[in-house]
Amino acid sequence: MKRIVARLWLWLIVAAAVYIVAAVIAGLGVRRHFDRGAVRVQAEVICVNVKHFDGYSTRVGRLGRVVKTPPRTEYTIHYVYSVKGERYEGSHVSSRVQPRIKAGSRITIEYAADKPSLSRMVVKSDAD
């Protein structure tokens, strides 16, 4: 029985490692497209989905220390933009969104020059 449990743990660790490596490689591929050149354009927000997550408490460790997670809200901004007459859709997930962003709003996004279907929202910092 111990051998079966050990093998299951080994397979779980290997699967997690493969997943992490694949995610890193995919992320580098997307970043490479933006490093080749990004074009800024205006996009129109088509909808903003809001999800509320309740906070929770859990006991951790041998002493039963209580760890509390605060409630949070996640915003998914869906937008459309055009490149050479072709319409594309994109989205941006954030836990911070300004109340002025709603359906019909105009936002600044950038898309990869060599692959217009890849886009990201330009988030303005406080210094801008």
PDB file of C-alpha atoms in Angstrom:
ATOM      1  CA  MET A   1       0.000   0.000   0.000  1.00  0.00           C
ATOM      2  CA  LYS A   2       2.849   2.395   0.836  1.00  0.00           C
ATOM      3  CA  ARG A   3       4.364   1.777  -2.610  1.00  0.00           C
ATOM      4  CA  ILE A   4       1.099   2.672  -4.330  1.00  0.00           C
ATOM      5  CA  VAL A   5       0.772   5.888  -2.339  1.00  0.00           C
ATOM      6  CA  ALA A   6       4.426   6.770  -3.055  1.00  0.00           C
ATOM      7  CA  ARG A   7       3.912   6.177  -6.775  1.00  0.00           C
ATOM      8  CA  LEU A   8       0.769   8.272  -6.788  1.00  0.00           C
ATOM      9  CA  TRP A   9       2.653  11.120  -5.113  1.00  0.00           C
ATOM     10  CA  LEU A  10       5.477  10.753  -7.629  1.00  0.00           C
ATOM     11  CA  TRP A  11       3.041  10.939 -10.560  1.00  0.00           C
ATOM     12  CA  LEU A  12       1.304  13.920  -8.991  1.00  0.00           C
ATOM     13  CA  ILE A  13       4.614  15.764  -8.610  1.00  0.00           C
ATOM     14  CA  VAL A  14       5.655  14.920 -12.181  1.00  0.00           C
ATOM     15  CA  ALA A  15       2.274  16.092 -13.540  1.00  0.00           C
ATOM     16  CA  ALA A  16       2.540  19.358 -11.593  1.00  0.00           C
ATOM     17  CA  ALA A  17       6.076  19.942 -12.880  1.00  0.00           C
ATOM     18  CA  VAL A  18       5.007  19.310 -16.489  1.00  0.00           C
ATOM     19  CA  TYR A  19       2.068  21.704 -16.065  1.00  0.00           C
ATOM     20  CA  ILE A  20       4.307  24.438 -14.653  1.00  0.00           C
ATOM     21  CA  VAL A  21       6.893  24.029 -17.432  1.00  0.00           C
ATOM     22  CA  ALA A  22       4.171  24.150 -20.097  1.00  0.00           C
ATOM     23  CA  ALA A  23       2.682  27.311 -18.562  1.00  0.00           C
ATOM     24  CA  VAL A  24       6.085  29.012 -18.493  1.00  0.00           C
ATOM     25  CA  ILE A  25       6.788  28.079 -22.116  1.00  0.00           C
ATOM     26  CA  ALA A  26       3.352  29.314 -23.229  1.00  0.00           C
ATOM     27  CA  GLY A  27       3.852  32.574 -21.323  1.00  0.00           C
ATOM     28  CA  LEU A  28       7.240  33.119 -22.942  1.00  0.00           C
ATOM     29  CA  GLY A  29       5.687  32.511 -26.369  1.00  0.00           C
ATOM     30  CA  VAL A  30       3.070  35.208 -25.794  1.00  0.00           C
ATOM     31  CA  ARG A  31       5.651  37.609 -24.406  1.00  0.00           C
ATOM     32  CA  ARG A  32       7.876  37.011 -27.442  1.00  0.00           C
ATOM     33  CA  HIS A  33       5.085  38.224 -29.740  1.00  0.00           C
ATOM     34  CA  PHE A  34       4.753  41.482 -27.770  1.00  0.00           C
ATOM     35  CA  ASP A  35       8.543  41.939 -27.663  1.00  0.00           C
ATOM     36  CA  ARG A  36       8.572  41.926 -31.481  1.00  0.00           C
ATOM     37  CA  GLY A  37       6.249  44.902 -31.486  1.00  0.00           C
ATOM     38  CA  ALA A  38       2.977  46.015 -29.976  1.00  0.00           C
ATOM     39  CA  VAL A  39       0.446  48.398 -31.469  1.00  0.00           C
ATOM     40  CA  ARG A  40      -1.784  50.517 -29.229  1.00  0.00           C
ATOM     41  CA  VAL A  41      -5.385  51.043 -30.281  1.00  0.00           C
ATOM     42  CA  GLN A  42      -8.697  51.987 -28.719  1.00  0.00           C
ATOM     43  CA  ALA A  43     -11.107  49.163 -27.918  1.00  0.00           C
ATOM     44  CA  GLU A  44     -14.734  49.184 -26.888  1.00  0.00           C
ATOM     45  CA  VAL A  45     -15.791  47.400 -23.713  1.00  0.00           C
ATOM     46  CA  ILE A  46     -18.661  45.021 -24.460  1.00  0.00           C
ATOM     47  CA  CYS A  47     -19.245  43.849 -20.882  1.00  0.00           C
ATOM     48  CA  VAL A  48     -17.712  43.637 -17.425  1.00  0.00           C
ATOM     49  CA  ASN A  49     -18.310  40.444 -15.450  1.00  0.00           C
ATOM     50  CA  VAL A  50     -18.052  40.735 -11.689  1.00  0.00           C
ATOM     51  CA  LYS A  51     -17.407  37.794  -9.345  1.00  0.00           C
ATOM     52  CA  HIS A  52     -17.440  38.151  -5.579  1.00  0.00           C
ATOM     53  CA  PHE A  53     -15.454  35.666  -3.493  1.00  0.00           C
ATOM     54  CA  ASP A  54     -16.244  35.380   0.192  1.00  0.00           C
ATOM     55  CA  GLY A  55     -13.384  35.331   2.630  1.00  0.00           C
ATOM     56  CA  TYR A  56     -12.793  32.243   4.689  1.00  0.00           C
ATOM     57  CA  SER A  57     -10.913  31.056   7.763  1.00  0.00           C
ATOM     58  CA  THR A  58      -8.869  27.894   8.025  1.00  0.00           C
ATOM     59  CA  ARG A  59      -6.694  26.294  10.655  1.00  0.00           C
ATOM     60  CA  VAL A  60      -3.063  25.714   9.712  1.00  0.00           C
ATOM     61  CA  GLY A  61      -0.277  23.757  11.326  1.00  0.00           C
ATOM     62  CA  ARG A  62      -0.058  21.619  14.423  1.00  0.00           C
ATOM     63  CA  LEU A  63      -0.997  24.498  16.702  1.00  0.00           C
ATOM     64  CA  GLY A  64      -4.158  25.236  14.752  1.00  0.00           C
ATOM     65  CA  ARG A  65      -3.289  28.826  13.897  1.00  0.00           C
ATOM     66  CA  VAL A  66      -6.219  30.520  12.146  1.00  0.00           C
ATOM     67  CA  VAL A  67      -5.500  32.079   8.763  1.00  0.00           C
ATOM     68  CA  LYS A  68      -8.136  34.426   7.371  1.00  0.00           C
ATOM     69  CA  THR A  69      -8.554  35.252   3.708  1.00  0.00           C
ATOM     70  CA  PRO A  70     -10.334  38.539   3.063  1.00  0.00           C
ATOM     71  CA  PRO A  71     -13.224  38.717   0.617  1.00  0.00           C
ATOM     72  CA  ARG A  72     -12.298  39.891  -2.868  1.00  0.00           C
ATOM     73  CA  THR A  73     -13.930  40.892  -6.097  1.00  0.00           C
ATOM     74  CA  GLU A  74     -12.673  39.887  -9.542  1.00  0.00           C
ATOM     75  CA  TYR A  75     -13.542  41.865 -12.674  1.00  0.00           C
ATOM     76  CA  THR A  76     -13.324  40.440 -16.203  1.00  0.00           C
ATOM     77  CA  ILE A  77     -13.391  43.159 -18.851  1.00  0.00           C
ATOM     78  CA  HIS A  78     -14.379  41.917 -22.320  1.00  0.00           C
ATOM     79  CA  TYR A  79     -13.543  44.207 -25.236  1.00  0.00           C
ATOM     80  CA  VAL A  80     -13.527  44.321 -29.051  1.00  0.00           C
ATOM     81  CA  TYR A  81     -11.090  46.020 -31.404  1.00  0.00           C
ATOM     82  CA  SER A  82     -10.421  46.157 -35.129  1.00  0.00           C
ATOM     83  CA  VAL A  83      -7.209  45.613 -37.066  1.00  0.00           C
ATOM     84  CA  LYS A  84      -7.308  46.254 -40.830  1.00  0.00           C
ATOM     85  CA  GLY A  85     -11.064  45.766 -40.897  1.00  0.00           C
ATOM     86  CA  GLU A  86     -10.908  42.475 -38.965  1.00  0.00           C
ATOM     87  CA  ARG A  87     -12.743  42.348 -35.626  1.00  0.00           C
ATOM     88  CA  TYR A  88     -11.049  40.757 -32.602  1.00  0.00           C
ATOM     89  CA  GLU A  89     -12.149  40.138 -29.034  1.00  0.00           C
ATOM     90  CA  GLY A  90     -10.070  40.116 -25.878  1.00  0.00           C
ATOM     91  CA  SER A  91     -10.437  40.161 -22.128  1.00  0.00           C
ATOM     92  CA  HIS A  92      -8.593  41.360 -19.044  1.00  0.00           C
ATOM     93  CA  VAL A  93      -9.001  39.964 -15.522  1.00  0.00           C
ATOM     94  CA  SER A  94      -8.269  42.195 -12.554  1.00  0.00           C
ATOM     95  CA  SER A  95      -9.109  42.582  -8.909  1.00  0.00           C
ATOM     96  CA  ARG A  96      -8.934  46.351  -9.376  1.00  0.00           C
ATOM     97  CA  VAL A  97     -11.114  48.163 -11.878  1.00  0.00           C
ATOM     98  CA  GLN A  98     -12.155  51.746 -12.003  1.00  0.00           C
ATOM     99  CA  PRO A  99     -15.895  52.353 -11.737  1.00  0.00           C
ATOM    100  CA  ARG A 100     -15.863  54.277 -15.018  1.00  0.00           C
ATOM    101  CA  ILE A 101     -15.124  51.101 -17.003  1.00  0.00           C
ATOM    102  CA  LYS A 102     -18.457  49.703 -18.146  1.00  0.00           C
ATOM    103  CA  ALA A 103     -20.089  48.468 -21.340  1.00  0.00           C
ATOM    104  CA  GLY A 104     -19.586  51.042 -24.097  1.00  0.00           C
ATOM    105  CA  SER A 105     -16.462  52.578 -22.525  1.00  0.00           C
ATOM    106  CA  ARG A 106     -13.343  53.103 -24.642  1.00  0.00           C
ATOM    107  CA  ILE A 107     -10.101  51.660 -23.285  1.00  0.00           C
ATOM    108  CA  THR A 108      -6.541  51.480 -24.576  1.00  0.00           C
ATOM    109  CA  ILE A 109      -5.233  48.042 -25.451  1.00  0.00           C
ATOM    110  CA  GLU A 110      -2.239  46.808 -27.358  1.00  0.00           C
ATOM    111  CA  TYR A 111      -2.016  43.843 -29.691  1.00  0.00           C
ATOM    112  CA  ALA A 112       0.988  41.952 -30.972  1.00  0.00           C
ATOM    113  CA  ALA A 113       1.952  43.342 -34.381  1.00  0.00           C
ATOM    114  CA  ASP A 114       2.674  39.890 -35.807  1.00  0.00           C
ATOM    115  CA  LYS A 115      -0.418  38.250 -34.256  1.00  0.00           C
ATOM    116  CA  PRO A 116      -3.339  40.688 -33.843  1.00  0.00           C
ATOM    117  CA  SER A 117      -5.473  38.131 -31.984  1.00  0.00           C
ATOM    118  CA  LEU A 118      -3.126  38.486 -28.967  1.00  0.00           C
ATOM    119  CA  SER A 119      -4.029  41.562 -26.968  1.00  0.00           C
ATOM    120  CA  ARG A 120      -3.694  43.002 -23.508  1.00  0.00           C
ATOM    121  CA  MET A 121      -5.230  45.949 -21.754  1.00  0.00           C
ATOM    122  CA  VAL A 122      -2.917  48.881 -21.065  1.00  0.00           C
ATOM    123  CA  VAL A 123      -3.224  49.507 -17.348  1.00  0.00           C
ATOM    124  CA  LYS A 124      -2.288  53.052 -16.455  1.00  0.00           C
ATOM    125  CA  SER A 125      -0.172  53.489 -13.360  1.00  0.00           C
ATOM    126  CA  ASP A 126      -0.580  56.276 -10.819  1.00  0.00           C
ATOM    127  CA  ALA A 127       2.464  58.012 -12.379  1.00  0.00           C
ATOM    128  CA  ASP A 128       0.668  58.385 -15.755  1.00  0.00           C
TER     129      ASP A 128
END
